[in-house]
Amino acid sequence: MKKFFAMFAAVLFCGAMMVSCNKDDNKTDDKQLTKADMVGTWEGTYDGTATINNANEKYTIKWTLELNPEGSNTIGSLKYHTTFQTLEDLNGVAPVTDFYVRDNTNTGRIVITGGPALGFLDAMFDFDMDASAKSMKGVLEVHCVFGADDVTLGGETTLNKK
């Protein structure tokens, strides 16, 4: 009976070893992102409140980022449309002059021109990208002047691919 249990244990052990040795277990699903993953139209909104003219003003910014494939007439654009609770809408668009994935990261970067003239605080924006969720997350902000008030609108925003 002891030999039977020893033999049974040996068979189970060998069987377990064969099942657990699978080449696919070492496979990772981490795909290196490319510039092509960034191509397309991305949209997102940011809701906030700012103090304008000594009052709290609620607003919503709708962001639209368009990135075109290689060989297109234009590289892309970054647009915003801001809707306020009581003030007139505010819009802006800046051409994208470059976009790419930073080496060995899941971070995409876009470069715009004329940003400060349109209120954009930065000439470059970095986005944490999730290719499987088709989303990019980054800080998108614009600077506006309302009378004597200098106001920064926006913040961390998630853009989803359309």
Tab-separated table of C-alpha atoms in Angstrom:
chain	number	residue	atom	x	y	z
A	1	MET	CA	0.000	0.000	0.000
A	2	LYS	CA	2.961	2.319	0.763
A	3	LYS	CA	4.312	1.749	-2.759
A	4	PHE	CA	0.919	2.610	-4.219
A	5	PHE	CA	0.760	5.968	-2.376
A	6	ALA	CA	4.381	6.748	-3.243
A	7	MET	CA	3.725	5.960	-6.907
A	8	PHE	CA	0.473	7.981	-6.838
A	9	ALA	CA	2.280	10.969	-5.268
A	10	ALA	CA	5.052	10.765	-7.893
A	11	VAL	CA	2.514	10.724	-10.741
A	12	LEU	CA	0.677	13.749	-9.271
A	13	PHE	CA	3.955	15.638	-8.809
A	14	CYS	CA	5.067	14.992	-12.401
A	15	GLY	CA	1.627	15.891	-13.715
A	16	ALA	CA	1.673	19.162	-11.794
A	17	MET	CA	5.094	20.017	-13.164
A	18	MET	CA	3.946	19.455	-16.750
A	19	VAL	CA	0.859	21.609	-16.326
A	20	SER	CA	2.666	24.512	-14.674
A	21	CYS	CA	5.424	24.661	-17.286
A	22	ASN	CA	3.769	26.717	-19.966
A	23	LYS	CA	5.695	29.122	-22.192
A	24	ASP	CA	2.744	31.546	-22.300
A	25	ASP	CA	3.017	32.124	-18.525
A	26	ASN	CA	6.133	34.223	-19.132
A	27	LYS	CA	4.479	36.265	-21.878
A	28	THR	CA	3.676	39.897	-21.043
A	29	ASP	CA	0.863	41.906	-22.551
A	30	ASP	CA	2.847	45.146	-22.302
A	31	LYS	CA	2.912	46.399	-25.875
A	32	GLN	CA	5.316	49.227	-26.607
A	33	LEU	CA	3.215	52.186	-27.702
A	34	THR	CA	3.963	53.889	-31.002
A	35	LYS	CA	3.115	57.181	-32.647
A	36	ALA	CA	0.430	55.350	-34.637
A	37	ASP	CA	-1.370	54.571	-31.331
A	38	MET	CA	-1.789	58.321	-30.819
A	39	VAL	CA	-3.349	59.019	-34.235
A	40	GLY	CA	-7.047	59.876	-34.115
A	41	THR	CA	-9.521	62.192	-32.428
A	42	TRP	CA	-9.475	62.368	-28.637
A	43	GLU	CA	-12.098	64.135	-26.520
A	44	GLY	CA	-12.573	64.882	-22.846
A	45	THR	CA	-14.113	67.402	-20.479
A	46	TYR	CA	-13.049	69.166	-17.327
A	47	ASP	CA	-15.543	70.685	-14.874
A	48	GLY	CA	-14.328	73.340	-12.463
A	49	THR	CA	-14.987	76.520	-10.548
A	50	ALA	CA	-12.954	79.726	-10.744
A	51	THR	CA	-13.180	83.058	-8.970
A	52	ILE	CA	-13.973	85.656	-11.621
A	53	ASN	CA	-15.090	89.209	-10.782
A	54	ASN	CA	-15.249	88.286	-7.070
A	55	ALA	CA	-17.736	85.465	-7.711
A	56	ASN	CA	-17.433	81.703	-8.069
A	57	GLU	CA	-18.036	80.820	-11.704
A	58	LYS	CA	-18.687	77.208	-12.709
A	59	TYR	CA	-17.363	76.155	-16.077
A	60	THR	CA	-16.874	73.162	-18.343
A	61	ILE	CA	-14.043	72.821	-20.846
A	62	LYS	CA	-14.439	70.402	-23.730
A	63	TRP	CA	-11.056	69.416	-25.141
A	64	THR	CA	-10.588	67.967	-28.623
A	65	LEU	CA	-7.184	66.691	-29.701
A	66	GLU	CA	-6.794	65.659	-33.330
A	67	LEU	CA	-3.623	63.848	-34.359
A	68	ASN	CA	-3.216	62.949	-38.017
A	69	PRO	CA	-1.255	60.079	-39.580
A	70	GLU	CA	2.106	60.549	-41.285
A	71	GLY	CA	1.774	62.188	-44.692
A	72	SER	CA	-1.345	64.230	-43.857
A	73	ASN	CA	-1.586	67.919	-44.790
A	74	THR	CA	-1.571	68.911	-41.104
A	75	ILE	CA	-0.131	67.239	-38.032
A	76	GLY	CA	-3.111	67.992	-35.812
A	77	SER	CA	-4.717	70.486	-33.453
A	78	LEU	CA	-5.672	71.001	-29.810
A	79	LYS	CA	-9.009	72.784	-29.327
A	80	TYR	CA	-10.940	73.886	-26.288
A	81	HIS	CA	-14.482	75.157	-25.857
A	82	THR	CA	-15.279	76.607	-22.434
A	83	THR	CA	-18.858	77.089	-21.297
A	84	PHE	CA	-19.420	79.285	-18.241
A	85	GLN	CA	-22.380	79.570	-15.921
A	86	THR	CA	-22.875	83.313	-16.566
A	87	LEU	CA	-20.077	84.456	-18.910
A	88	GLU	CA	-19.697	84.152	-22.686
A	89	ASP	CA	-18.131	80.975	-24.085
A	90	LEU	CA	-14.391	80.968	-24.621
A	91	ASN	CA	-12.706	79.031	-27.470
A	92	GLY	CA	-9.208	78.404	-28.688
A	93	VAL	CA	-7.305	76.194	-31.086
A	94	ALA	CA	-3.580	75.628	-31.482
A	95	PRO	CA	-1.871	73.656	-34.235
A	96	VAL	CA	0.069	70.584	-33.159
A	97	THR	CA	3.581	70.701	-34.614
A	98	ASP	CA	4.710	67.295	-33.356
A	99	PHE	CA	3.575	64.309	-31.330
A	100	TYR	CA	5.335	61.142	-30.243
A	101	VAL	CA	5.676	58.473	-27.586
A	102	ARG	CA	8.559	59.118	-25.221
A	103	ASP	CA	11.170	56.317	-25.413
A	104	ASN	CA	10.458	53.211	-23.329
A	105	THR	CA	7.377	54.729	-21.665
A	106	ASN	CA	3.609	54.826	-21.934
A	107	THR	CA	3.777	58.613	-22.083
A	108	GLY	CA	2.760	60.495	-25.204
A	109	ARG	CA	3.779	64.082	-25.826
A	110	ILE	CA	2.210	66.704	-28.071
A	111	VAL	CA	3.899	69.956	-29.077
A	112	ILE	CA	1.837	73.017	-30.041
A	113	THR	CA	2.691	76.430	-31.477
A	114	GLY	CA	1.173	79.751	-30.570
A	115	GLY	CA	-0.024	78.333	-27.275
A	116	PRO	CA	0.604	81.327	-24.998
A	117	ALA	CA	-1.180	83.697	-27.412
A	118	LEU	CA	-4.223	81.406	-27.183
A	119	GLY	CA	-3.962	81.018	-23.422
A	120	PHE	CA	-2.246	77.628	-23.271
A	121	LEU	CA	0.194	77.562	-20.377
A	122	ASP	CA	2.628	75.138	-21.983
A	123	ALA	CA	3.982	74.455	-25.447
A	124	MET	CA	4.167	70.712	-24.658
A	125	PHE	CA	1.714	68.395	-22.932
A	126	ASP	CA	2.483	64.899	-21.669
A	127	PHE	CA	-0.178	62.215	-21.426
A	128	ASP	CA	-0.160	58.883	-19.630
A	129	MET	CA	-1.547	56.554	-22.267
A	130	ASP	CA	-3.576	53.375	-21.906
A	131	ALA	CA	-3.810	51.767	-25.346
A	132	SER	CA	-6.236	49.052	-24.241
A	133	ALA	CA	-8.669	51.595	-22.738
A	134	LYS	CA	-8.024	54.026	-25.617
A	135	SER	CA	-7.461	56.860	-23.173
A	136	MET	CA	-4.863	59.515	-22.396
A	137	LYS	CA	-4.624	61.423	-19.124
A	138	GLY	CA	-2.790	64.708	-18.722
A	139	VAL	CA	-2.974	68.222	-17.322
A	140	LEU	CA	-4.613	70.593	-19.813
A	141	GLU	CA	-4.858	74.223	-18.753
A	142	VAL	CA	-5.480	77.631	-20.306
A	143	HIS	CA	-4.854	81.070	-18.845
A	144	CYS	CA	-7.524	83.738	-19.296
A	145	VAL	CA	-7.887	87.375	-18.333
A	146	PHE	CA	-11.302	88.659	-17.227
A	147	GLY	CA	-10.942	92.352	-16.434
A	148	ALA	CA	-8.480	92.495	-13.535
A	149	ASP	CA	-8.632	88.726	-12.913
A	150	ASP	CA	-5.958	86.369	-14.226
A	151	VAL	CA	-7.525	82.909	-14.162
A	152	THR	CA	-6.199	79.449	-14.942
A	153	LEU	CA	-8.871	77.046	-16.149
A	154	GLY	CA	-8.616	73.293	-16.506
A	155	GLY	CA	-6.590	70.582	-14.836
A	156	GLU	CA	-6.063	66.830	-15.054
A	157	THR	CA	-8.250	65.565	-17.879
A	158	THR	CA	-8.825	62.161	-19.419
A	159	LEU	CA	-9.213	62.135	-23.197
A	160	ASN	CA	-10.903	59.173	-24.852
A	161	LYS	CA	-10.358	58.104	-28.433
A	162	LYS	CA	-13.372	58.509	-30.693
